[in-house]
mmCIF file of N, CA and C in Angstrom:
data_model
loop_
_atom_site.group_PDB
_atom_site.id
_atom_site.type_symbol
_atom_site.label_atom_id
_atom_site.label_comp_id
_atom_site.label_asym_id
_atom_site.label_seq_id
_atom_site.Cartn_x
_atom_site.Cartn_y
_atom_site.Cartn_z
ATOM 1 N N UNK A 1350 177.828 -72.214 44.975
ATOM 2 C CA UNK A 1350 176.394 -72.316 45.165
ATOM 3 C C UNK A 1350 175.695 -72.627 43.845
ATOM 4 N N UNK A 1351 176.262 -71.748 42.706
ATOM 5 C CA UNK A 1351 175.710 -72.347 41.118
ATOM 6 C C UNK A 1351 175.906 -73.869 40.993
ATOM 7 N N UNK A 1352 177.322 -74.025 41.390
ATOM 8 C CA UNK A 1352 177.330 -75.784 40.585
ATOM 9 C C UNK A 1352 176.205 -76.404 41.110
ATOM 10 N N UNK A 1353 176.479 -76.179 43.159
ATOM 11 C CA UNK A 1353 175.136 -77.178 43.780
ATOM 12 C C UNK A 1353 174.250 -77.447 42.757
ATOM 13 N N UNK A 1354 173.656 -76.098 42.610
ATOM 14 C CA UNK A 1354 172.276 -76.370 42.095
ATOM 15 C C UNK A 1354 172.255 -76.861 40.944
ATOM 16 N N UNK A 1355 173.158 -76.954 40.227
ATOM 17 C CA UNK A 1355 173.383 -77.423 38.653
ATOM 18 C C UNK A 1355 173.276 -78.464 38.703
ATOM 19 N N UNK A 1356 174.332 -79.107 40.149
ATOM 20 C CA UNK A 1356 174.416 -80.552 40.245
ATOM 21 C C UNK A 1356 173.134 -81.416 40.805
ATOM 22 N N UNK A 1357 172.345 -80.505 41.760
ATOM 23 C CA UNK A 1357 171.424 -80.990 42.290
ATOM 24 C C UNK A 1357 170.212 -80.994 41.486
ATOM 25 N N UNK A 1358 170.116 -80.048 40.432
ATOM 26 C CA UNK A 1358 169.094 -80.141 39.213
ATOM 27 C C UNK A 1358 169.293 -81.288 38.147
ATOM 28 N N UNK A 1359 170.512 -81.764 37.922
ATOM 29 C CA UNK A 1359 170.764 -82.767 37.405
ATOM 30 C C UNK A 1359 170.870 -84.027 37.716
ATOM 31 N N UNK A 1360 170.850 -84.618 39.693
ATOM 32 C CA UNK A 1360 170.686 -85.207 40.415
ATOM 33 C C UNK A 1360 169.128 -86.170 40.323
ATOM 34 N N UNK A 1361 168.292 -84.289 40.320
ATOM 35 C CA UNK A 1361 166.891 -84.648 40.366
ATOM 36 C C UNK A 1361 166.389 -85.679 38.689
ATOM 37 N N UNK A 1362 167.270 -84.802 37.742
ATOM 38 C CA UNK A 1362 166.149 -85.647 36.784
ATOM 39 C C UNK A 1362 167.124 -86.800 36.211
ATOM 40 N N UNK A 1363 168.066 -86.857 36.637
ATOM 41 C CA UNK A 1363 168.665 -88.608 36.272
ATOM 42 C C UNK A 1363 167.876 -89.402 37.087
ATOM 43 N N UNK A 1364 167.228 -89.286 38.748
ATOM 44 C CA UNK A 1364 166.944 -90.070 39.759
ATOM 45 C C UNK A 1364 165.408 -90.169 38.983
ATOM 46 N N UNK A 1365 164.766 -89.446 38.218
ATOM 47 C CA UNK A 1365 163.807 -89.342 38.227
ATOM 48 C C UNK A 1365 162.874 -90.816 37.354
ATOM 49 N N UNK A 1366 164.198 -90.415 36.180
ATOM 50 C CA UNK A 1366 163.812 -91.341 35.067
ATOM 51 C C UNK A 1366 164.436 -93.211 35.924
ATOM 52 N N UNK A 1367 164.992 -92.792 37.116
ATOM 53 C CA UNK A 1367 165.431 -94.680 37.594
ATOM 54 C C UNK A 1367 164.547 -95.364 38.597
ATOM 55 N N UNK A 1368 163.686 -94.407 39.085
ATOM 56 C CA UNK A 1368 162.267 -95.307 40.069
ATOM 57 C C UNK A 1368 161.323 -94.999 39.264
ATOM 58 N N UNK A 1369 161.062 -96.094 37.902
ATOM 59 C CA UNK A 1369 159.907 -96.217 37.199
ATOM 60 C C UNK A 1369 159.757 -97.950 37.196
ATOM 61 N N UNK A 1370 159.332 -99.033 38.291
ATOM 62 C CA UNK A 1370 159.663 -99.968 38.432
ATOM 63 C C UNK A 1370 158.024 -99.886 38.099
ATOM 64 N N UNK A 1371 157.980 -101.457 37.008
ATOM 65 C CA UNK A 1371 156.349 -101.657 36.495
ATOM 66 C C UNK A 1371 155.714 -102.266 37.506
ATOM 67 N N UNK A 1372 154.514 -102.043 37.726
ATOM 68 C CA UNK A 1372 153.330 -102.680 38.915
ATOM 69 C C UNK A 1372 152.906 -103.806 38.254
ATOM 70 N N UNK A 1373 152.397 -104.612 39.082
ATOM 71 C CA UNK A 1373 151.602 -105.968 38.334
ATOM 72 C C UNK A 1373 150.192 -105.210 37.566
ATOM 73 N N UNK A 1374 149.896 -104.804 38.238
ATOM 74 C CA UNK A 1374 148.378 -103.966 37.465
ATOM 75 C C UNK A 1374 149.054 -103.222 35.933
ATOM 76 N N UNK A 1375 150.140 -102.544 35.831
ATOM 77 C CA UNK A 1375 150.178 -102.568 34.238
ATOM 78 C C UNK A 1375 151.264 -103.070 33.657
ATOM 79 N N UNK A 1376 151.632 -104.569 34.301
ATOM 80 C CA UNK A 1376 152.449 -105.054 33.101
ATOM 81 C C UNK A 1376 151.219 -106.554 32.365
ATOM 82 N N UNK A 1377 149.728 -106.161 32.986
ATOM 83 C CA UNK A 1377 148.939 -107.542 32.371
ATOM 84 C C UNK A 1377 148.890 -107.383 31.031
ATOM 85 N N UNK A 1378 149.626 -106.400 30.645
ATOM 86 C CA UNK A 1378 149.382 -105.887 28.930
ATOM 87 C C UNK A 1378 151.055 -106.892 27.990
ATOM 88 N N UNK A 1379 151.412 -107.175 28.675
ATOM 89 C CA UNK A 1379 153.021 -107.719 27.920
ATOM 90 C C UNK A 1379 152.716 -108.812 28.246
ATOM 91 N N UNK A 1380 153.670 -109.671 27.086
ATOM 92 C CA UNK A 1380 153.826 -111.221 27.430
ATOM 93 C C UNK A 1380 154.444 -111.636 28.745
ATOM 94 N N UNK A 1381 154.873 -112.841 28.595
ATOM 95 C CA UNK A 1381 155.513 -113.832 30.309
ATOM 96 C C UNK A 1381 156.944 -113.084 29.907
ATOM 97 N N UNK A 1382 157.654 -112.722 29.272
ATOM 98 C CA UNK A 1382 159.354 -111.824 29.212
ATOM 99 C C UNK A 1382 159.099 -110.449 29.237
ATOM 100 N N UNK A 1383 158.100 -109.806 29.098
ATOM 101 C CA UNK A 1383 157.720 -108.650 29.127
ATOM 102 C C UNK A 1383 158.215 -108.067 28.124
ATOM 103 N N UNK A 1384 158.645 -108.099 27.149
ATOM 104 C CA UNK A 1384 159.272 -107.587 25.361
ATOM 105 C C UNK A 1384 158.345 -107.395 25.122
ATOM 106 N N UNK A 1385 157.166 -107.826 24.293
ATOM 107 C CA UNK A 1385 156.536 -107.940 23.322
ATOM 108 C C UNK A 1385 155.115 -106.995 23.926
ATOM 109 N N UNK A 1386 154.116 -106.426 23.441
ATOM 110 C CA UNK A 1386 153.018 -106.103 23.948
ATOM 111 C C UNK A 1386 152.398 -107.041 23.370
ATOM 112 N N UNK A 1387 150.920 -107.213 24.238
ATOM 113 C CA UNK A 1387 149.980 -108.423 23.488
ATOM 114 C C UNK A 1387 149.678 -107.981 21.955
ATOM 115 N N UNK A 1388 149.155 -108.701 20.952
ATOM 116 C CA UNK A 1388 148.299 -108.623 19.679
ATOM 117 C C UNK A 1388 147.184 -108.536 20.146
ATOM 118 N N UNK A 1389 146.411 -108.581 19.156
ATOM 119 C CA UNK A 1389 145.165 -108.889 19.276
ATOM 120 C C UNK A 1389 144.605 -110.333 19.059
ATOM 121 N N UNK A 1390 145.595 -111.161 18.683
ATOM 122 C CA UNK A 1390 145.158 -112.918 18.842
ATOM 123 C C UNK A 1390 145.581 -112.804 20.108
ATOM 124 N N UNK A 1391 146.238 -112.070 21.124
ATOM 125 C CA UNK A 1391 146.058 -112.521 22.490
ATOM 126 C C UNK A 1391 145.228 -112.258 23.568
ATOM 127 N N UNK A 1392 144.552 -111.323 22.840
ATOM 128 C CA UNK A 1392 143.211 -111.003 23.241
ATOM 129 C C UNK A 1392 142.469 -111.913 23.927
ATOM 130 N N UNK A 1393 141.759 -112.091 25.280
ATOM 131 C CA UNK A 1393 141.347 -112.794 25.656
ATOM 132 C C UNK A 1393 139.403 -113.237 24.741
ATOM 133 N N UNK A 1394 139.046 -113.303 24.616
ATOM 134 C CA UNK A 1394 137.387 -113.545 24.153
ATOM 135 C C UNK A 1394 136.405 -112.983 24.951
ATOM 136 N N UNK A 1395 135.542 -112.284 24.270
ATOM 137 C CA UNK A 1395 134.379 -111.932 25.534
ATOM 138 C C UNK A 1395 133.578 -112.532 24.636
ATOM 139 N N UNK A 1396 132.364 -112.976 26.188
ATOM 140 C CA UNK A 1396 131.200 -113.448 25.379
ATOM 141 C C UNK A 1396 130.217 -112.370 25.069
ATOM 142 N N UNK A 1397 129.224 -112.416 24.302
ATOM 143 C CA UNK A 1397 128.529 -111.263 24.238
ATOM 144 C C UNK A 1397 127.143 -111.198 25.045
ATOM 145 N N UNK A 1398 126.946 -110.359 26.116
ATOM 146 C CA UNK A 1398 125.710 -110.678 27.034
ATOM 147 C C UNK A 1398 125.305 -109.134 27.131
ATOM 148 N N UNK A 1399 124.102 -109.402 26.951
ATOM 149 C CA UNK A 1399 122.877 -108.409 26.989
ATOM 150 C C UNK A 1399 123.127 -107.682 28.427
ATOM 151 N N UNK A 1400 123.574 -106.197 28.833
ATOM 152 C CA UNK A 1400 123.458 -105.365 29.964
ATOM 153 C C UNK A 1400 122.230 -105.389 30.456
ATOM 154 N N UNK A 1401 121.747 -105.840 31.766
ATOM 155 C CA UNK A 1401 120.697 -105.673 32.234
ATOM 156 C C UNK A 1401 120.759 -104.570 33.466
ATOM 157 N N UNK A 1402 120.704 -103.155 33.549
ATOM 158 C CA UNK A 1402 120.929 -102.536 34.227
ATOM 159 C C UNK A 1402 120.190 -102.257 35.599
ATOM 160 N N UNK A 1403 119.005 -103.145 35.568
ATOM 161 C CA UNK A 1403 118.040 -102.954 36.518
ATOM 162 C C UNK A 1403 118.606 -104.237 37.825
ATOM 163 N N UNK A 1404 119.301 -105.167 36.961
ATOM 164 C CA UNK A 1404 120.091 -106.071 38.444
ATOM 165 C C UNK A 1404 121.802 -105.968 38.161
ATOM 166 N N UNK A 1405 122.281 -104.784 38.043
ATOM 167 C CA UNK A 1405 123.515 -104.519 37.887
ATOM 168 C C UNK A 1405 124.103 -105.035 39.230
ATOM 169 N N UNK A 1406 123.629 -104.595 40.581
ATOM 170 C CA UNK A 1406 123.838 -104.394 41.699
ATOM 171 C C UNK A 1406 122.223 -104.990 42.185
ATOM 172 N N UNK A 1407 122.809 -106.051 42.642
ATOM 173 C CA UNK A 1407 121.830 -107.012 43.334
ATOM 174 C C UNK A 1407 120.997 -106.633 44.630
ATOM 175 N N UNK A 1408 122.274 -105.768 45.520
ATOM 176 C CA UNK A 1408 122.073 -105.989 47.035
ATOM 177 C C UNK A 1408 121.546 -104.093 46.348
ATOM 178 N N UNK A 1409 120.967 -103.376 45.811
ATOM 179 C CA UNK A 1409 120.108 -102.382 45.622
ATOM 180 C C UNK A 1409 119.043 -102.700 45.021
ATOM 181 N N UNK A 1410 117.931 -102.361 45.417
ATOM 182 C CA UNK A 1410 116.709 -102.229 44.661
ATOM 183 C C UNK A 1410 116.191 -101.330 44.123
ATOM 184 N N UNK A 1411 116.269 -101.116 42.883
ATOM 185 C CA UNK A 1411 115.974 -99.439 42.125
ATOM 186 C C UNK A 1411 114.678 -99.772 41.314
ATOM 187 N N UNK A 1412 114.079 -100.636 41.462
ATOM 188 C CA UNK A 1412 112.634 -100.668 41.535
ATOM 189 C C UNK A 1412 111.603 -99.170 41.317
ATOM 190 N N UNK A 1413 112.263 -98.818 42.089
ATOM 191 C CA UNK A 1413 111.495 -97.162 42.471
ATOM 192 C C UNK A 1413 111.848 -95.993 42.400
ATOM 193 N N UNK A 1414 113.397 -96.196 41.670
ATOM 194 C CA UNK A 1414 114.199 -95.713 41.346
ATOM 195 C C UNK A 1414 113.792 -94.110 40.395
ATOM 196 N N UNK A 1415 114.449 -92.976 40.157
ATOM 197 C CA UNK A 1415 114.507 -91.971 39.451
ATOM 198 C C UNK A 1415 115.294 -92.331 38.166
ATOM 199 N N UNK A 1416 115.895 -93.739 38.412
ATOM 200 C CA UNK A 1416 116.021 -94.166 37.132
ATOM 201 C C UNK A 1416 114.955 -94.686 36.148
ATOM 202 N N UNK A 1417 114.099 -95.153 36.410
ATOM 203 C CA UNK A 1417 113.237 -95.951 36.213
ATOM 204 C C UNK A 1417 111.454 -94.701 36.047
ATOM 205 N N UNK A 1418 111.670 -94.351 34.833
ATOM 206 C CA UNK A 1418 110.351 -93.067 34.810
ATOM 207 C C UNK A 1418 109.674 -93.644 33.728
ATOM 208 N N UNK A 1419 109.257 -95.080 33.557
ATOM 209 C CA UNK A 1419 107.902 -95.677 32.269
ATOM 210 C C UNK A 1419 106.860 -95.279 33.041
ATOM 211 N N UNK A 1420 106.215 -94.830 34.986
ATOM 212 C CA UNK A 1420 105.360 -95.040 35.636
ATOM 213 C C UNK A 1420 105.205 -93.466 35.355
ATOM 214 N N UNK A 1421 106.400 -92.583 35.056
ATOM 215 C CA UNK A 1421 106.130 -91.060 34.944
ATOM 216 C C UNK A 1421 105.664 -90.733 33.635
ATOM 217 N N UNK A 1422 106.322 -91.507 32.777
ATOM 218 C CA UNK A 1422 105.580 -91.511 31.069
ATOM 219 C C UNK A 1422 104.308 -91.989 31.306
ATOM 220 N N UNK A 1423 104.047 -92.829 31.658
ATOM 221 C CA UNK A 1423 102.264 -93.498 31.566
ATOM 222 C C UNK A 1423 101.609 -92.601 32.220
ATOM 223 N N UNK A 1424 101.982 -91.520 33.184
ATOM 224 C CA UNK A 1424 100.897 -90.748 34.282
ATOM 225 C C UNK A 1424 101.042 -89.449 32.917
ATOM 226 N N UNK A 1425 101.921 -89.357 32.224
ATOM 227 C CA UNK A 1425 101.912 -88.006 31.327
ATOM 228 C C UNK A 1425 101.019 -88.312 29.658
ATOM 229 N N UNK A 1426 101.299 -90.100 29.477
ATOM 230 C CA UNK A 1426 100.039 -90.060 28.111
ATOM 231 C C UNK A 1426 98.989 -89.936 29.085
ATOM 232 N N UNK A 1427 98.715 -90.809 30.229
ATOM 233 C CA UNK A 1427 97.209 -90.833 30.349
ATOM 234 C C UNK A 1427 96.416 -88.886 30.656
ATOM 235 N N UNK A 1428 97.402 -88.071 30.997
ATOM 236 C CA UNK A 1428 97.013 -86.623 30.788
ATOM 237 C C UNK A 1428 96.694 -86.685 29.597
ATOM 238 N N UNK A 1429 97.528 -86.565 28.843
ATOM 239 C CA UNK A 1429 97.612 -86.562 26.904
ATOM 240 C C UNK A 1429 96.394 -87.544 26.260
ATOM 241 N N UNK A 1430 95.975 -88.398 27.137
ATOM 242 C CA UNK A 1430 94.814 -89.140 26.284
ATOM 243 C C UNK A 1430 93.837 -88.449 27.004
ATOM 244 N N UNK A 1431 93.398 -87.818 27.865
ATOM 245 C CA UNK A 1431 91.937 -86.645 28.380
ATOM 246 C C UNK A 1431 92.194 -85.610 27.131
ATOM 247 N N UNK A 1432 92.852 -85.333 26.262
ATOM 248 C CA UNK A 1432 92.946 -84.062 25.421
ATOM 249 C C UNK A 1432 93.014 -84.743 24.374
ATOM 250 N N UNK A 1433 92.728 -83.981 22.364
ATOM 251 C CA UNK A 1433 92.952 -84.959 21.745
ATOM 252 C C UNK A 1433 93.457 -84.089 20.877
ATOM 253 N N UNK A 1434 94.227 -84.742 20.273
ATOM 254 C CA UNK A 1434 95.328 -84.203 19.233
ATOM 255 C C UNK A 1434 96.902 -84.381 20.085
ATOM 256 N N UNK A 1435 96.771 -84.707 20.837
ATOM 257 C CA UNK A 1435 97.963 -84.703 21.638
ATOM 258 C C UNK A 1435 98.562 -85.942 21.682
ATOM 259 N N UNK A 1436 99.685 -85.947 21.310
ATOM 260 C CA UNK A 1436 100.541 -87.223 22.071
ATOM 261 C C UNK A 1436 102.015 -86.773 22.940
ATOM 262 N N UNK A 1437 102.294 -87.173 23.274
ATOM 263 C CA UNK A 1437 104.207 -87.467 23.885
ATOM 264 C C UNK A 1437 105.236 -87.667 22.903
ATOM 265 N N UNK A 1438 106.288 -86.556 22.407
ATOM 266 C CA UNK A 1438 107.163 -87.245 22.384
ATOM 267 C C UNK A 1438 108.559 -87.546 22.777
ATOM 268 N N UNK A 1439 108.347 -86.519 23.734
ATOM 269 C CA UNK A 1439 109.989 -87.531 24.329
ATOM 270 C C UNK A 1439 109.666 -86.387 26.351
ATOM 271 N N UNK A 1440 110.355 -87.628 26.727
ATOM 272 C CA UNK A 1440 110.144 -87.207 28.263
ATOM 273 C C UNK A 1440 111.628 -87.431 29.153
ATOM 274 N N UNK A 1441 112.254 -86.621 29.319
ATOM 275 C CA UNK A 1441 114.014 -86.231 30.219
ATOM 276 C C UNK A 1441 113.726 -86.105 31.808
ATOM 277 N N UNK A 1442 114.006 -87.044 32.579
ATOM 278 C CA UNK A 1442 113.876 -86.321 33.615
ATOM 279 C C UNK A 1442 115.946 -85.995 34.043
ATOM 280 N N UNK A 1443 116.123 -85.351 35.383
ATOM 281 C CA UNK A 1443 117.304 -85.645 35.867
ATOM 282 C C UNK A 1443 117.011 -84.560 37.168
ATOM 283 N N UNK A 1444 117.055 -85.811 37.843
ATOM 284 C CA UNK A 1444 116.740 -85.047 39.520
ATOM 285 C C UNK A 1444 115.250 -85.124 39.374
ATOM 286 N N UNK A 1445 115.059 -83.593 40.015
ATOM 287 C CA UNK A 1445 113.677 -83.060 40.297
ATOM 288 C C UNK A 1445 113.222 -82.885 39.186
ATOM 289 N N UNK A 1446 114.128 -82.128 37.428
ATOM 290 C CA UNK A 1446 113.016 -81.793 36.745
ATOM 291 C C UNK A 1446 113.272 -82.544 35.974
ATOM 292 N N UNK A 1447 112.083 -81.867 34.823
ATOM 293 C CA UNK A 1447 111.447 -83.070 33.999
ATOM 294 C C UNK A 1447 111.382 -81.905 32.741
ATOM 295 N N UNK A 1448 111.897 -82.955 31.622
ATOM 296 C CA UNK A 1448 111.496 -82.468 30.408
ATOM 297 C C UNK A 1448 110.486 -82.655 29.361
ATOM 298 N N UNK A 1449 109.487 -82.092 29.178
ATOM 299 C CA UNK A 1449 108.096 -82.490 28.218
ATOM 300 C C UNK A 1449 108.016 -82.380 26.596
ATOM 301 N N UNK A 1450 108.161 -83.092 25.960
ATOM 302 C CA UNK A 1450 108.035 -82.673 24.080
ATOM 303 C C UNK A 1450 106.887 -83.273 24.229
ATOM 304 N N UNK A 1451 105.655 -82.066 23.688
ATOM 305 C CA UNK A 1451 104.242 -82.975 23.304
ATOM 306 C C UNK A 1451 103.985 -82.342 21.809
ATOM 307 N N UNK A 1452 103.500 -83.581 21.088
ATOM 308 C CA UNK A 1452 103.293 -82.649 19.578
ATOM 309 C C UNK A 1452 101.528 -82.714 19.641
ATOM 310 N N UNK A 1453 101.606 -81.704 18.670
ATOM 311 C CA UNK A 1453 99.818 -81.533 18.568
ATOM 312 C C UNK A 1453 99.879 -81.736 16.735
ATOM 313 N N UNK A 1454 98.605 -82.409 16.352
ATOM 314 C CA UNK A 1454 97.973 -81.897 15.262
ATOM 315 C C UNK A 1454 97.038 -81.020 14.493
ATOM 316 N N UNK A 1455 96.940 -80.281 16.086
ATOM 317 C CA UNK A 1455 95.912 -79.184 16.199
ATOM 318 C C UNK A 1455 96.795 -77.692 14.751
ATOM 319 N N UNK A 1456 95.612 -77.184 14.647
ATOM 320 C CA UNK A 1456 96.113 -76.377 13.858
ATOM 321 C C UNK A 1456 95.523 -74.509 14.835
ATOM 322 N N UNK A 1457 96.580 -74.237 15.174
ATOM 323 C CA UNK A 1457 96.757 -73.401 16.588
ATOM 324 C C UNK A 1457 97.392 -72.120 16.247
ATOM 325 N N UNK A 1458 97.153 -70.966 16.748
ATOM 326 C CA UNK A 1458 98.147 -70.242 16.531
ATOM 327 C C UNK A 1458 99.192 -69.706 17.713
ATOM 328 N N UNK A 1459 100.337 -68.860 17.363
ATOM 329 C CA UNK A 1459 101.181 -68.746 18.438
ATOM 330 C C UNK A 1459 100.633 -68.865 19.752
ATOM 331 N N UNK A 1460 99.307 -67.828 19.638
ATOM 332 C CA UNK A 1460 98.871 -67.642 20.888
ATOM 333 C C UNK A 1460 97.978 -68.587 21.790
ATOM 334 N N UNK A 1461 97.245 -69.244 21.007
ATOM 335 C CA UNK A 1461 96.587 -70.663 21.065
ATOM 336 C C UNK A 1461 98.043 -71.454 21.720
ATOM 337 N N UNK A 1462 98.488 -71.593 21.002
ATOM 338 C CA UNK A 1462 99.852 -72.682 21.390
ATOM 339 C C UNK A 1462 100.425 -72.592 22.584
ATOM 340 N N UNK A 1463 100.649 -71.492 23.043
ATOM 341 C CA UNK A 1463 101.290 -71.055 24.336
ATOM 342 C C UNK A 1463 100.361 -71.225 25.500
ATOM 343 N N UNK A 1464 98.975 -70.655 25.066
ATOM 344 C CA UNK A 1464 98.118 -70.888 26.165
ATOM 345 C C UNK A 1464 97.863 -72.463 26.446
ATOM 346 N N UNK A 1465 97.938 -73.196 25.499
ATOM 347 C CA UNK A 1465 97.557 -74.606 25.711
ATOM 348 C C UNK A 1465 99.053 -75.611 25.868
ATOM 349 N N UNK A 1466 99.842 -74.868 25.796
ATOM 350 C CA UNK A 1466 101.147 -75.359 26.900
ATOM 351 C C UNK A 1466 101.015 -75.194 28.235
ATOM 352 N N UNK A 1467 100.316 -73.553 28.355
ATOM 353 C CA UNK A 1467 100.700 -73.613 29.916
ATOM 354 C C UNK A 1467 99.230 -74.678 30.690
ATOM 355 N N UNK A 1468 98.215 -74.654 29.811
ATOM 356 C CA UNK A 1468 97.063 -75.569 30.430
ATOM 357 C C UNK A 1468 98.012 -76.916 30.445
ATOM 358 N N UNK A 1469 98.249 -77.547 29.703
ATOM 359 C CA UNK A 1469 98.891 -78.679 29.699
ATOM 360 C C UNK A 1469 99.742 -78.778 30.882
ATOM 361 N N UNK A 1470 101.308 -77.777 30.854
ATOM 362 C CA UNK A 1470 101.275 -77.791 32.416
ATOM 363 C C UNK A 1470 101.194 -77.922 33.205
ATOM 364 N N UNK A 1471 100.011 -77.099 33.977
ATOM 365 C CA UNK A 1471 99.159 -77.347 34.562
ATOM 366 C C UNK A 1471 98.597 -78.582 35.097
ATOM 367 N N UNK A 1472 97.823 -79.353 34.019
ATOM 368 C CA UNK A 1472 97.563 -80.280 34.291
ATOM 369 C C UNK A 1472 98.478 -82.069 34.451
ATOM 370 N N UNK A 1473 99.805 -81.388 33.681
ATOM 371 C CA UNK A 1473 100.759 -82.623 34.259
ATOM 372 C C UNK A 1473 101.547 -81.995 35.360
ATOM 373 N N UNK A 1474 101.600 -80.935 35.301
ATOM 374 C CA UNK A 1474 102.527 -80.935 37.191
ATOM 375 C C UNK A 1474 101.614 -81.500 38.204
ATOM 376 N N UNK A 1475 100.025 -81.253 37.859
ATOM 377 C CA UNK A 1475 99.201 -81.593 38.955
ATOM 378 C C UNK A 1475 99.568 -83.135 38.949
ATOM 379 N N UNK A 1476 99.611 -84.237 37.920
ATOM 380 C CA UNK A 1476 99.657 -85.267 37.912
ATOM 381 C C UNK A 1476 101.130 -85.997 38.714
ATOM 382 N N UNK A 1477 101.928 -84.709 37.755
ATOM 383 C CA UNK A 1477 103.597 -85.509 38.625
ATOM 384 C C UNK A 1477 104.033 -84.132 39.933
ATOM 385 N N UNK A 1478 103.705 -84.072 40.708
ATOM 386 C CA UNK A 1478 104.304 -82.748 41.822
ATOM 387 C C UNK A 1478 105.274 -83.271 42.180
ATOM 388 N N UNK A 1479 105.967 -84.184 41.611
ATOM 389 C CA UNK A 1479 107.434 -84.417 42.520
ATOM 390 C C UNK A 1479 108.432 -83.575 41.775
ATOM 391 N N UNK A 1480 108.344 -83.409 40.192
ATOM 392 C CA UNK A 1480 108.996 -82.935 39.203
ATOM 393 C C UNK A 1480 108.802 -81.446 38.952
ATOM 394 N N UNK A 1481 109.906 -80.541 38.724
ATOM 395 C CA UNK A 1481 109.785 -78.987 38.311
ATOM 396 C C UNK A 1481 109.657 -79.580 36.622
ATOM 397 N N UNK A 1482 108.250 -79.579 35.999
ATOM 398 C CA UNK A 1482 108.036 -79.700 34.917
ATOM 399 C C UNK A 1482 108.455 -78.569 33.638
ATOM 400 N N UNK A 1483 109.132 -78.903 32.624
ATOM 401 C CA UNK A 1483 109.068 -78.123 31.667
ATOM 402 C C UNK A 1483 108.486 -78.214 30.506
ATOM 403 N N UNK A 1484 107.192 -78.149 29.840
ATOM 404 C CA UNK A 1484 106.550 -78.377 29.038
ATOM 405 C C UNK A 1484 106.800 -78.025 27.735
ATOM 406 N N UNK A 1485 107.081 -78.289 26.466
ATOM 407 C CA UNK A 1485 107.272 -77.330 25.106
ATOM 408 C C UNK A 1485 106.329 -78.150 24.070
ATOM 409 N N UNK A 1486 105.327 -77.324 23.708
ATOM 410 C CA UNK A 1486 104.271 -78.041 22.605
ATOM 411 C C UNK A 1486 104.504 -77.673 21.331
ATOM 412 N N UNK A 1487 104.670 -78.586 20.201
ATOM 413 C CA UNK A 1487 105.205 -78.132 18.841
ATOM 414 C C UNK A 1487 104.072 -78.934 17.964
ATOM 415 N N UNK A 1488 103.847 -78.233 17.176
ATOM 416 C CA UNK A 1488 102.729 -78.999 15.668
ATOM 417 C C UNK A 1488 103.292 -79.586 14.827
ATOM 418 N N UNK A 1489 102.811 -80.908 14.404
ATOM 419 C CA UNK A 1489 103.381 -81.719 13.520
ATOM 420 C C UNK A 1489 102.304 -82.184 12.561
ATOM 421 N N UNK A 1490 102.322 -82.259 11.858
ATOM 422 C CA UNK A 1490 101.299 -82.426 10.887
ATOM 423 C C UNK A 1490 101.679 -84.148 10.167
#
């Protein structure tokens, strides 16, 4: 019963290493004799073309897309231009929420600052309600 298994453990990994027969999908990497791997002079050429990700996929229209948030930035300066000292600087969405960096040049204190985050808030969730907004206001001088 030992040898079997000795023999049959040794069965398994001689057979193992003899059905490794190459696919056409990865021998496009070797020459026409298959010896050699390509160089890099056999490199085929790419041309170089600008990614346009908005007609990646033709037969979709993402137009309106959650990819596509310049219409969610413009609804968040035009909040930011009713207030002054305020601008935008950087806006994340993914999914539902949304990430807010607004800097102020206001000269504010902690408590000032916090309260006029959550007004801010406020007044851009009212603008975007599709988004769980997260607002964070920082001073930059």
């Amino acid at each position: 019963m030992k040898s079997f298994f000795v023999f049959a453990m040794v069965l398994l990994f001689v057979s193992g290493c003899g059905f490794n027969e190459p696919t056409q999908e990865g021998s496009f990497q070797q020459d026409e004799n298959g010896t050699k791997l390509m160089t890099n002079a056999n490199q085929p050429v790419r041309e170089k073309k600008d990614i346009d990700y908005s007609t990646q996929n033709p037969n979709v229209d993402i137009t309106n897309s959650p990819l596509n948030t310049r219409e969610d930035q413009q609804q968040i300066e035009q909040v930011l231009a009713m207030e002054k000292g305020y601008w935008l600087g950087s806006m994340w969405t993914n999914g539902k929420d949304a990430w807010v960096t607004v800097y102020t040049s206001n000269d504010l204190s902690k408590r000032d600052l916090k309260k006029q985050e959550q007004k801010l808030h406020d007044k851009m969730q009212a603008a975007l309600p599709r988004f769980d907004l997260r607002v964070k206001l920082k001073r930059k001088n």
